[in-house]
Short mmCIF file of C-alpha atoms in Angstrom, two decimals:
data_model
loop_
_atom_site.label_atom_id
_atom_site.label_comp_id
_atom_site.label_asym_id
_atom_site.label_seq_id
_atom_site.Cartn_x
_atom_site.Cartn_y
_atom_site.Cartn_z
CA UNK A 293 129.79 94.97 65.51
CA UNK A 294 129.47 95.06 61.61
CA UNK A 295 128.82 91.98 60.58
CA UNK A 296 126.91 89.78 57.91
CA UNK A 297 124.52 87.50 59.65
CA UNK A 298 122.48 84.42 58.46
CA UNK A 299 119.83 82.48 59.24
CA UNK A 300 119.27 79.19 60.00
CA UNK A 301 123.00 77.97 60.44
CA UNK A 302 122.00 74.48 59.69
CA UNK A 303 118.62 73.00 57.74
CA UNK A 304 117.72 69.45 56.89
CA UNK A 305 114.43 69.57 54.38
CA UNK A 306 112.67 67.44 52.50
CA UNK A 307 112.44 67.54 48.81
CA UNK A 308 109.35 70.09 47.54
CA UNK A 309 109.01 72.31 50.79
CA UNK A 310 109.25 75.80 50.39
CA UNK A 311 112.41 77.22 52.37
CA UNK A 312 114.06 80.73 52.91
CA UNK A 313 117.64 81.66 54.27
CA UNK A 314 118.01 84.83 55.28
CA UNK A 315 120.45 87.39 55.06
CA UNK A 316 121.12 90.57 56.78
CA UNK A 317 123.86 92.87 57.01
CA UNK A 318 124.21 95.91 59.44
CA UNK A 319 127.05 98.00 57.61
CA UNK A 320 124.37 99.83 55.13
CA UNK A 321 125.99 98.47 52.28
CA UNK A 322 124.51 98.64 48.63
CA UNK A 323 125.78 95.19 47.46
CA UNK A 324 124.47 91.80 48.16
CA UNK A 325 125.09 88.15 46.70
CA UNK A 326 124.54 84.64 47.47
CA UNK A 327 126.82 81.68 46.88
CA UNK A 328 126.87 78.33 46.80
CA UNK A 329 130.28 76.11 48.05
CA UNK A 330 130.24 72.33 46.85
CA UNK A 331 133.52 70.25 46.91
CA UNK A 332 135.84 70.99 44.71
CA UNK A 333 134.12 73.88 42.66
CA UNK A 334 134.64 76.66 45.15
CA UNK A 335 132.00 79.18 45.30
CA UNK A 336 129.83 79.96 43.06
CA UNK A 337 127.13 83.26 42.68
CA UNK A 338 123.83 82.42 42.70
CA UNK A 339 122.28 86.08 42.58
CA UNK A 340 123.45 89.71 43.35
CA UNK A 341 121.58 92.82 43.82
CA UNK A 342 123.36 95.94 43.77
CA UNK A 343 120.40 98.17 45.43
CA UNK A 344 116.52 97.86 46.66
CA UNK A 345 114.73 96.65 44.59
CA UNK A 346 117.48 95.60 41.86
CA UNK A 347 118.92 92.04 41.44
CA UNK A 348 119.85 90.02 38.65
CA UNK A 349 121.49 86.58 38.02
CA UNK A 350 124.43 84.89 38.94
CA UNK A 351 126.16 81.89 37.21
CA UNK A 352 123.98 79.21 38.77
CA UNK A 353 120.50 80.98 39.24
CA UNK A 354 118.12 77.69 38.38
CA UNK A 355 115.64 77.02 40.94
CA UNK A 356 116.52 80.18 43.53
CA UNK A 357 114.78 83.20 44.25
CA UNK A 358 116.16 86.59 45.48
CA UNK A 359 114.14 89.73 46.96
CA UNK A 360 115.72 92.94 48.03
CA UNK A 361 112.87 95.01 49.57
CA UNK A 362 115.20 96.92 52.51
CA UNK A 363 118.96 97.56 51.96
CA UNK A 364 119.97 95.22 55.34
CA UNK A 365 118.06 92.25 53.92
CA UNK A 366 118.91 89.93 51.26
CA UNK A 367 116.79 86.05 51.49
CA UNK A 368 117.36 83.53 49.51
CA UNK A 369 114.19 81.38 48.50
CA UNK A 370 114.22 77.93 46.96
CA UNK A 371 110.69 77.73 46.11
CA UNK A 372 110.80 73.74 45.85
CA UNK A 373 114.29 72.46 46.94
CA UNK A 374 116.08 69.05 45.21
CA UNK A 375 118.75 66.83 46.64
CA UNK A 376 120.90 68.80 43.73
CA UNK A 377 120.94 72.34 45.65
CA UNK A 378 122.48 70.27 49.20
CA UNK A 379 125.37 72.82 49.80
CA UNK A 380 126.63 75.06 51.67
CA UNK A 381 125.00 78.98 51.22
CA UNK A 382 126.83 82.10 51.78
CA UNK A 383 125.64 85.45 51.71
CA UNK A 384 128.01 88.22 51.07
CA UNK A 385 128.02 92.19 50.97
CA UNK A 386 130.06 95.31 50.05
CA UNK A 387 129.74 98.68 50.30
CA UNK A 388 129.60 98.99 46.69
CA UNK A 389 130.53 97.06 43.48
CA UNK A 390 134.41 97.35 43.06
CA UNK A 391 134.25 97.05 47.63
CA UNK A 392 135.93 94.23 49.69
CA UNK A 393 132.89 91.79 49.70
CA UNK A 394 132.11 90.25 53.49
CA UNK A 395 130.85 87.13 54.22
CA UNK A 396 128.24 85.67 56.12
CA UNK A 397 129.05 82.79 58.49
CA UNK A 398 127.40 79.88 56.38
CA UNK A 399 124.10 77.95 55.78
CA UNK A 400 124.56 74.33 55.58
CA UNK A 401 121.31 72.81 53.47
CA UNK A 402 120.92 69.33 52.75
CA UNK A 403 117.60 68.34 50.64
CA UNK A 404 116.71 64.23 51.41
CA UNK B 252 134.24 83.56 30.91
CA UNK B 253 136.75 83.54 33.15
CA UNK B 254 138.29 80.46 34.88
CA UNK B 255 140.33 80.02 37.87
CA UNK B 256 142.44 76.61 38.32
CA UNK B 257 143.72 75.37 41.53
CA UNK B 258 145.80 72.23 40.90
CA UNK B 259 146.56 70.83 44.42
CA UNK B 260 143.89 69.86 46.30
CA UNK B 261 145.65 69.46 49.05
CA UNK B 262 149.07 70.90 50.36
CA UNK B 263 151.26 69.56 53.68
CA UNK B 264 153.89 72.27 55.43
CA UNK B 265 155.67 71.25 58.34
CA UNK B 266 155.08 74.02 60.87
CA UNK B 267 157.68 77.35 60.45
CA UNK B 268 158.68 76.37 56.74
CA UNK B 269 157.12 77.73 53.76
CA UNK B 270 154.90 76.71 51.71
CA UNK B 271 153.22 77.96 48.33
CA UNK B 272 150.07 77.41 47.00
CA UNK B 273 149.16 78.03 42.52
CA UNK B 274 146.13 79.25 40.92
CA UNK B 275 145.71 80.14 37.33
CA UNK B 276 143.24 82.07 36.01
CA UNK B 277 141.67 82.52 31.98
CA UNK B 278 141.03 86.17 30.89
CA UNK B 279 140.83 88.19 28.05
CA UNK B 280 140.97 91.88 30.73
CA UNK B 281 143.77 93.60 31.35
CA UNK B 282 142.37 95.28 34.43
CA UNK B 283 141.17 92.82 37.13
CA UNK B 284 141.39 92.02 40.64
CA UNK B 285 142.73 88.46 42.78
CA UNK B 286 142.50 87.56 45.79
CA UNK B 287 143.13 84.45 48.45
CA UNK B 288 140.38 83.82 50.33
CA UNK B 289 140.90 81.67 53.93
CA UNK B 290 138.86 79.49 55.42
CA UNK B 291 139.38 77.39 58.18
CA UNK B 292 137.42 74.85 59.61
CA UNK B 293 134.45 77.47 61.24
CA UNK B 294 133.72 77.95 57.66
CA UNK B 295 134.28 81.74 57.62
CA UNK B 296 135.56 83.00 54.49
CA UNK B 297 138.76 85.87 55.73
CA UNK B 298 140.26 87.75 52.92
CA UNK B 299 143.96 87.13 53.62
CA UNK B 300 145.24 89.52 50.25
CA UNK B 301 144.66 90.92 47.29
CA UNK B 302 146.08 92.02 43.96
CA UNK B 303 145.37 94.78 41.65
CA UNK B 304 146.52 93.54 38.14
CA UNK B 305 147.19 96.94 36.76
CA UNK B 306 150.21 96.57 39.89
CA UNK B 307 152.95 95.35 39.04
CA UNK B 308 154.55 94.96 42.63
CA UNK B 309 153.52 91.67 44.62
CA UNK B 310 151.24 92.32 47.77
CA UNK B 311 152.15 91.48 50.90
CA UNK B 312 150.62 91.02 54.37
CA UNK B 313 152.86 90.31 56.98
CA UNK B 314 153.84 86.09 56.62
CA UNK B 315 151.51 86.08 53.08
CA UNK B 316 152.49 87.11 49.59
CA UNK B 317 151.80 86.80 46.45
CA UNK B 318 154.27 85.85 42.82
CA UNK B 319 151.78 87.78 40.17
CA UNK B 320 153.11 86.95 36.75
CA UNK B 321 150.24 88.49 34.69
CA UNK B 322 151.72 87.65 31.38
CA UNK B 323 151.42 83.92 32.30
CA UNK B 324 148.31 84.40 34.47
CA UNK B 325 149.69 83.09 37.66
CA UNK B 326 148.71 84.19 41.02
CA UNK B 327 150.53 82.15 43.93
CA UNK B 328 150.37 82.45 47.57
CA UNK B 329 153.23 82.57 49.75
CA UNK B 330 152.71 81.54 53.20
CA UNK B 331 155.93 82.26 55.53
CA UNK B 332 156.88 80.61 59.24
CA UNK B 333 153.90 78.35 58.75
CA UNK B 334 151.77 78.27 61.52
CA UNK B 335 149.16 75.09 63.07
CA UNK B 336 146.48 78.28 62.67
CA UNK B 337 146.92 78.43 58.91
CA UNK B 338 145.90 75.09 58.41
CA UNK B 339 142.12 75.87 56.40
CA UNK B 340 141.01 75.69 52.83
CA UNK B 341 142.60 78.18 50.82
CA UNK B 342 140.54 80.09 47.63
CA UNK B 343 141.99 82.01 45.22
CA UNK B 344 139.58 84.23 43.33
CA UNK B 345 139.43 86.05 40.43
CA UNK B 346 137.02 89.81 40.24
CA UNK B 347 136.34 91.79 36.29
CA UNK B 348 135.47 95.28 36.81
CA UNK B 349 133.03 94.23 34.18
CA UNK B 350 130.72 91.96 36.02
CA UNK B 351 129.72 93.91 39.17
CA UNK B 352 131.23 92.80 42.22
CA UNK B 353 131.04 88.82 41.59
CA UNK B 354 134.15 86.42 42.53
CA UNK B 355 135.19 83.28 40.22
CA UNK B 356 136.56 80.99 42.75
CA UNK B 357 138.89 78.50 42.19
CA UNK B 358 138.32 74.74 43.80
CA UNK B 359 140.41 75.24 46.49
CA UNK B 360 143.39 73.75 48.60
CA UNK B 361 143.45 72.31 51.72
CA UNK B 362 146.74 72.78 53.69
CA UNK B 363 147.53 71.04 56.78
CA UNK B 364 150.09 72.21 58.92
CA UNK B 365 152.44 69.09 60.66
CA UNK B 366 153.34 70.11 63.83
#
């Protein structure tokens, strides 16, 4: 089944510790992108990549990493989480940039 | 940058009436996509349609449709014979060919269907 897959579903973390969500897709598409949902701003992109080895900046990049070492996989890092980046993460790919994006099922993080 | 406005948070249809949700939307293109974006309470995002701007006719997919008026840069949904499974948060979103494949999302509305 094609399908964009994340991991974990759910995370509770303190502030400071080092977390990653990944992301992996099985449809061998080129495009990937993270977004964030909070209430009453929609989504918003965090990073894209549009190949291996090529990503660049969304609208809210501050304090989020992005790696793209095989096509399938896409993790978001937050190197040292804050109460402020409690949302909910989804990851999202196309086949290429002008593509019907799909979406991944959800991460819910909340930083204490 | 473009902007994409949702005014009504929340929306109430009594089940098989109609109801229609706005969104807005700031650009300076003339070539862009839109789409409404579903998601109910499993918090999947399901693309329920899209628009080409460059098309003048309104989309349509089956009991959803869309009013485009470009010039005033409107976008509503039309959701027909209202069903209790369309009750989710509804996002309209706005895509420039200019800036790779990323969505500007709107803030959403939450419909509820009455039974």
């Amino acid at each position: 089944e094609a399908q964009v897959t994340q991991n974990p579903r759910y995370l509770i973390t303190v502030t400071g510790k080092k977390l990653t969500v990944t992301c992996s897709q099985n449809m061998n598409h080129e495009y990937m992108s993270w977004y964030r949902q909070d209430p009453g701003l929609g989504l918003r992109q965090i990073y894209y990549s549009m190949n291996v080895e090529v990503t660049d900046k969304g609208d809210v990049p501050e304090g989020y990493k992005v790696s793209r070492k095989e096509k399938r996989n896409f993790p978001l890092i937050l190197e040292s989480p804050s109460p402020n980046q409690t949302s909910l993460y989804f990851c999202a790919s196309s086949l290429g940039i002008n593509h019907e994006q799909y979406f991944g099922p959800g991460t819910r993080l909340t930083v204490t | 940058a473009q902007t994409v406005t949702q005014s009504q948070p929340e929306m109430s249809v009594q089940e098989a009436e109609t109801v229609t949700l706005s969104c807005t939307y700031d650009t300076s293109e003339s070539d862009y996509y839109l789409f409404w974006y579903k998601q109910p309470p499993s918090r999947q995002m399901i693309l329920v349609i899209r628009q080409e701007a460059y098309k003048q006719q309104n989309a349509t997919e089956n009991r959803f449709s869309v009013n485009f008026q470009k010039a005033a840069k409107s976008f509503s949904l039309k959701i027909s014979d209202s069903q209790l499974g369309d009750a989710a948060m509804y996002f309209c979103a706005y895509r420039s060919p200019n800036a790779g494949n990323m969505l500007t999302f709107g803030g959403g509305t939450r419909l509820m269907v009455k039974p």
